[in-house]
Amino acid sequence: MPGSIKGKNILVTGAARRIGREIALRLAREGVNVAIHYRNSEKDAIALAREIEGLGVKAWIARADFEQNEYDGLIERVVSATGTLDALINNASVFTNRSLSGLTLYDLVRNIHVNSWAPFELGRDFKRTMKRGHIINILDSSTSGYDWSHVGYIMSKHVLTEITRMIAVDYAPDVLVNGIAPGLILPPPGKDEEFLKRMDRTVPVKRHGNPEDIAEAVVFLLKNNFLAGAVIHVDGGRHLMDYAHGPHPD
Ligand SMILES: NC(=O)c1ccc[n+]([C@@H]2O[C@H](COP(=O)([O-])OP(=O)(O)OC[C@H]3O[C@@H](n4cnc5c(N)ncnc54)[C@H](OP(=O)(O)O)[C@@H]3O)[C@@H](O)[C@H]2O)c1
């Protein structure tokens, strides 16, 4: 039976802005107490914590730069503030612009470090510390095709997708691990809404999604106790398109 998540304590990484912020707010509206991880966006994290408290639940903030290995000890720090933790949402990520010809080892390692290794370490610490609960890794629906302009990034999301499947088996039945693969949701840095509108034609449903669509999938997974290793593509069907045919319209 799907359960209620009211009263749970949940950590969302990269929660101060954009999709992470929407996930945090949606959880708060479900009655969840939210631990907001951030790296640079301290003002946004504080403002979000106030907004969440205004919804009648608790909020905490915790800073950590994953490029500086500060995922080490983050779960313990959060638990010492919250008392317990019921779920971890690995949402934080770097997104670097590199084609295969421009890929460097530094760029690849940076993406793997933040987007694959940090979620893995946080998940392993969560399992060791809490023993039970949910882990949701935010992936990318472009792993179904070929994102030639963000090669290091997409390789790191492939690694995280495999990690999600492996730990789903290894951590079950006590910790349920699943993934969400967003498609076109928010414009990347330097692009605007017009960019997304131009890209809409590459999506079977002919439009891009919004952060609420991702938050909705997070709540669905948290309420479900019979999903392990599932990857939900919240992308209007874009993962079924063959990305290798034709360049991006921009
Ligand atoms: N946007 C989309 O349309 C889209 C599409 C497919 C998949 N996704 C996935 O969905 C998730 C959220 O997307 P988004 O566009 O909202 O993400 P984003 O804005 O690119 O990044 C989210 C947060 O990650 C944090 N972060 C970056 N580097 C970090 C580091 N070294 N250590 C710790 N935190 C770090 C940043 O926190 P601070 O601001 O506090 O520094 C940032 O606000 C990501 O996993 C992304 O890959 C997004």
Tab-separated table of C-alpha atoms in Angstrom, residues 6-225:
chain	number	residue	atom	x	y	z
A	6	LYS	CA	4.031	13.319	6.210
A	7	GLY	CA	6.439	13.850	9.117
A	8	LYS	CA	9.422	12.275	7.332
A	9	ASN	CA	12.835	13.991	7.265
A	10	ILE	CA	14.362	14.174	3.790
A	11	LEU	CA	17.663	15.547	2.498
A	12	VAL	CA	17.657	17.128	-0.968
A	13	THR	CA	21.061	18.000	-2.448
A	14	GLY	CA	21.429	21.104	-4.589
A	15	ALA	CA	18.079	22.229	-3.225
A	16	ALA	CA	18.498	26.011	-3.066
A	17	ARG	CA	17.507	26.709	-6.676
A	18	ARG	CA	15.774	25.423	-9.785
A	19	ILE	CA	14.598	21.770	-9.783
A	20	GLY	CA	15.979	20.995	-6.307
A	21	ARG	CA	14.079	23.936	-4.854
A	22	GLU	CA	10.821	22.727	-6.380
A	23	ILE	CA	11.398	19.222	-5.008
A	24	ALA	CA	12.040	20.664	-1.532
A	25	LEU	CA	8.908	22.840	-1.651
A	26	ARG	CA	6.745	20.005	-2.922
A	27	LEU	CA	7.980	17.746	-0.129
A	28	ALA	CA	7.236	20.462	2.431
A	29	ARG	CA	3.684	20.752	1.061
A	30	GLU	CA	3.376	16.986	1.681
A	31	GLY	CA	4.270	17.604	5.341
A	32	VAL	CA	7.925	16.566	5.032
A	33	ASN	CA	10.712	18.240	7.064
A	34	VAL	CA	13.414	19.159	4.581
A	35	ALA	CA	17.205	19.340	4.902
A	36	ILE	CA	18.419	21.692	2.172
A	37	HIS	CA	21.916	21.046	0.895
A	38	TYR	CA	23.618	23.851	-1.047
A	39	ARG	CA	27.106	24.810	-2.178
A	40	ASN	CA	27.210	28.505	-3.230
A	41	SER	CA	23.550	29.568	-3.053
A	42	GLU	CA	23.441	30.343	0.658
A	43	LYS	CA	20.981	33.262	0.438
A	44	ASP	CA	18.596	31.154	-1.656
A	45	ALA	CA	18.945	28.252	0.781
A	46	ILE	CA	18.108	30.478	3.766
A	47	ALA	CA	15.129	32.015	1.930
A	48	LEU	CA	13.877	28.548	0.969
A	49	ALA	CA	14.212	27.319	4.565
A	50	ARG	CA	12.041	30.249	5.715
A	51	GLU	CA	9.477	29.514	3.011
A	52	ILE	CA	9.385	25.841	4.015
A	53	GLU	CA	8.979	26.700	7.704
A	54	GLY	CA	6.097	28.943	6.651
A	55	LEU	CA	4.390	25.779	5.403
A	56	GLY	CA	4.402	24.410	8.957
A	57	VAL	CA	7.278	21.922	8.707
A	58	LYS	CA	10.939	22.027	9.734
A	59	ALA	CA	13.847	23.031	7.514
A	60	TRP	CA	17.598	22.826	7.972
A	61	ILE	CA	20.418	23.993	5.701
A	62	ALA	CA	23.790	22.298	5.176
A	63	ARG	CA	26.640	23.499	2.959
A	64	ALA	CA	29.007	21.117	1.170
A	65	ASP	CA	31.140	21.422	-1.943
A	66	PHE	CA	31.337	17.974	-3.497
A	67	GLU	CA	34.385	18.943	-5.575
A	68	GLN	CA	36.148	19.405	-2.215
A	69	ASN	CA	35.002	15.927	-1.012
A	70	GLU	CA	32.597	17.555	1.422
A	71	TYR	CA	30.055	14.777	0.865
A	72	ASP	CA	32.205	13.074	3.504
A	73	GLY	CA	30.345	13.469	6.783
A	74	LEU	CA	27.359	15.297	5.260
A	75	ILE	CA	24.828	12.596	6.188
A	76	GLU	CA	26.143	12.493	9.776
A	77	ARG	CA	26.038	16.307	10.004
A	78	VAL	CA	22.460	16.391	8.755
A	79	VAL	CA	21.348	13.571	11.048
A	80	SER	CA	22.891	15.286	14.057
A	81	ALA	CA	20.611	18.250	13.290
A	82	THR	CA	17.480	16.386	12.240
A	83	GLY	CA	17.669	13.372	14.570
A	84	THR	CA	16.821	10.963	11.768
A	85	LEU	CA	16.644	10.821	7.982
A	86	ASP	CA	14.103	8.887	5.922
A	87	ALA	CA	15.261	9.631	2.395
A	88	LEU	CA	18.056	11.118	0.318
A	89	ILE	CA	17.393	12.875	-2.992
A	90	ASN	CA	20.636	13.180	-4.996
A	91	ASN	CA	19.824	16.178	-7.189
A	92	ALA	CA	22.977	18.370	-7.175
A	93	SER	CA	25.021	18.284	-10.336
A	94	VAL	CA	27.520	20.130	-12.513
A	95	PHE	CA	26.734	20.582	-16.196
A	96	THR	CA	29.729	21.404	-18.357
A	97	ASN	CA	29.726	22.212	-22.033
A	98	ARG	CA	32.149	19.898	-23.855
A	99	SER	CA	32.072	17.994	-27.127
A	100	LEU	CA	34.168	14.853	-27.590
A	101	SER	CA	36.861	16.857	-29.373
A	102	GLY	CA	37.152	19.257	-26.440
A	103	LEU	CA	36.820	16.715	-23.622
A	104	THR	CA	39.621	16.814	-21.057
A	105	LEU	CA	40.408	14.408	-18.264
A	106	TYR	CA	39.812	17.276	-15.805
A	107	ASP	CA	36.313	17.893	-17.187
A	108	LEU	CA	35.422	14.193	-17.107
A	109	VAL	CA	36.759	13.698	-13.579
A	110	ARG	CA	34.962	16.826	-12.329
A	111	ASN	CA	31.637	15.565	-13.685
A	112	ILE	CA	32.181	12.046	-12.345
A	113	HIS	CA	33.218	13.422	-8.959
A	114	VAL	CA	30.127	15.604	-8.433
A	115	ASN	CA	27.499	13.733	-10.453
A	116	SER	CA	28.418	10.072	-9.828
A	117	TRP	CA	30.818	9.670	-6.915
A	118	ALA	CA	29.204	12.174	-4.512
A	119	PRO	CA	25.709	10.593	-4.859
A	120	PHE	CA	27.290	7.154	-4.439
A	121	GLU	CA	29.142	8.170	-1.256
A	122	LEU	CA	26.068	9.934	0.145
A	123	GLY	CA	23.921	6.889	-0.618
A	124	ARG	CA	26.407	4.517	1.003
A	125	ASP	CA	26.591	6.733	4.105
A	126	PHE	CA	22.791	6.953	4.179
A	127	LYS	CA	22.497	3.156	4.063
A	128	ARG	CA	25.160	2.669	6.740
A	129	THR	CA	23.747	5.344	9.058
A	130	MET	CA	19.996	4.991	8.659
A	131	LYS	CA	19.690	1.324	7.607
A	132	ARG	CA	16.222	1.950	6.096
A	133	GLY	CA	14.615	4.445	3.734
A	134	HIS	CA	14.614	5.683	0.162
A	135	ILE	CA	17.300	7.003	-2.166
A	136	ILE	CA	16.339	8.785	-5.381
A	137	ASN	CA	19.054	9.674	-7.877
A	138	ILE	CA	18.271	12.385	-10.411
A	139	LEU	CA	19.630	11.134	-13.739
A	140	ASP	CA	19.113	12.478	-17.269
A	141	SER	CA	16.926	11.133	-20.066
A	142	SER	CA	19.683	11.995	-22.581
A	143	THR	CA	21.514	8.849	-21.426
A	144	SER	CA	19.161	7.046	-23.811
A	145	GLY	CA	20.824	8.791	-26.712
A	146	TYR	CA	23.934	10.812	-27.347
A	147	ASP	CA	24.417	14.293	-25.932
A	148	TRP	CA	27.374	15.389	-28.053
A	149	SER	CA	27.668	18.837	-26.482
A	150	HIS	CA	27.940	17.740	-22.817
A	151	VAL	CA	30.045	14.616	-23.105
A	152	GLY	CA	31.689	14.579	-19.663
A	153	TYR	CA	28.354	15.358	-18.022
A	154	ILE	CA	26.434	12.643	-19.857
A	155	MET	CA	29.157	10.059	-19.149
A	156	SER	CA	28.786	10.894	-15.440
A	157	LYS	CA	25.010	10.391	-15.655
A	158	HIS	CA	25.573	7.006	-17.345
A	159	VAL	CA	27.755	6.046	-14.388
A	160	LEU	CA	25.104	7.249	-11.922
A	161	THR	CA	22.430	5.280	-13.790
A	162	GLU	CA	24.490	2.092	-13.389
A	163	ILE	CA	25.213	2.907	-9.747
A	164	THR	CA	21.458	3.327	-9.220
A	165	ARG	CA	20.775	-0.171	-10.592
A	166	MET	CA	23.631	-1.798	-8.656
A	167	ILE	CA	22.819	-0.290	-5.281
A	168	ALA	CA	19.100	-0.900	-5.853
A	169	VAL	CA	19.918	-4.614	-5.720
A	170	ASP	CA	22.565	-4.349	-3.029
A	171	TYR	CA	20.630	-2.097	-0.607
A	172	ALA	CA	17.220	-3.795	-0.950
A	173	PRO	CA	15.044	-4.609	0.881
A	174	ASP	CA	15.824	-2.033	3.572
A	175	VAL	CA	16.761	0.889	1.367
A	176	LEU	CA	14.778	1.329	-1.847
A	177	VAL	CA	16.819	2.993	-4.581
A	178	ASN	CA	15.300	4.455	-7.744
A	179	GLY	CA	16.059	7.083	-10.362
A	180	ILE	CA	14.309	9.885	-12.188
A	181	ALA	CA	15.571	10.854	-15.634
A	182	PRO	CA	14.377	14.372	-16.498
A	183	GLY	CA	14.201	15.536	-20.081
A	184	LEU	CA	13.907	19.164	-21.164
A	185	ILE	CA	12.890	20.988	-18.004
A	186	LEU	CA	14.821	24.230	-17.392
A	187	PRO	CA	17.187	26.106	-19.695
A	188	PRO	CA	20.873	25.498	-18.937
A	189	PRO	CA	23.122	28.473	-18.020
A	190	GLY	CA	23.327	30.989	-20.860
A	191	LYS	CA	20.081	29.789	-22.490
A	192	ASP	CA	16.565	31.093	-22.033
A	193	GLU	CA	12.975	29.924	-22.356
A	194	GLU	CA	13.161	30.519	-26.126
A	195	PHE	CA	15.847	27.817	-26.327
A	196	LEU	CA	13.498	25.337	-24.672
A	197	LYS	CA	10.659	26.327	-27.009
A	198	ARG	CA	12.901	25.654	-30.032
A	199	MET	CA	13.756	22.257	-28.564
A	200	ASP	CA	10.089	21.359	-27.976
A	201	ARG	CA	9.899	19.791	-31.453
A	202	THR	CA	12.366	17.095	-30.320
A	203	VAL	CA	9.901	15.902	-27.662
A	204	PRO	CA	7.089	13.498	-28.635
A	205	VAL	CA	4.576	15.448	-26.522
A	206	LYS	CA	5.798	18.666	-28.263
A	207	ARG	CA	6.596	20.641	-25.143
A	208	HIS	CA	9.115	20.783	-22.349
A	209	GLY	CA	8.341	19.890	-18.774
A	210	ASN	CA	8.655	21.908	-15.599
A	211	PRO	CA	10.244	21.342	-12.175
A	212	GLU	CA	6.859	20.390	-10.714
A	213	ASP	CA	6.821	17.329	-12.997
A	214	ILE	CA	10.072	16.139	-11.406
A	215	ALA	CA	8.834	16.886	-7.882
A	216	GLU	CA	5.661	14.902	-8.616
A	217	ALA	CA	7.749	11.865	-9.616
A	218	VAL	CA	9.839	12.203	-6.440
A	219	VAL	CA	6.711	12.081	-4.290
A	220	PHE	CA	5.406	9.087	-6.263
A	221	LEU	CA	8.624	7.128	-5.677
A	222	LEU	CA	8.762	8.038	-1.985
A	223	LYS	CA	5.201	6.814	-1.442
A	224	ASN	CA	5.807	3.533	-3.231
A	225	ASN	CA	7.363	0.619	-1.365
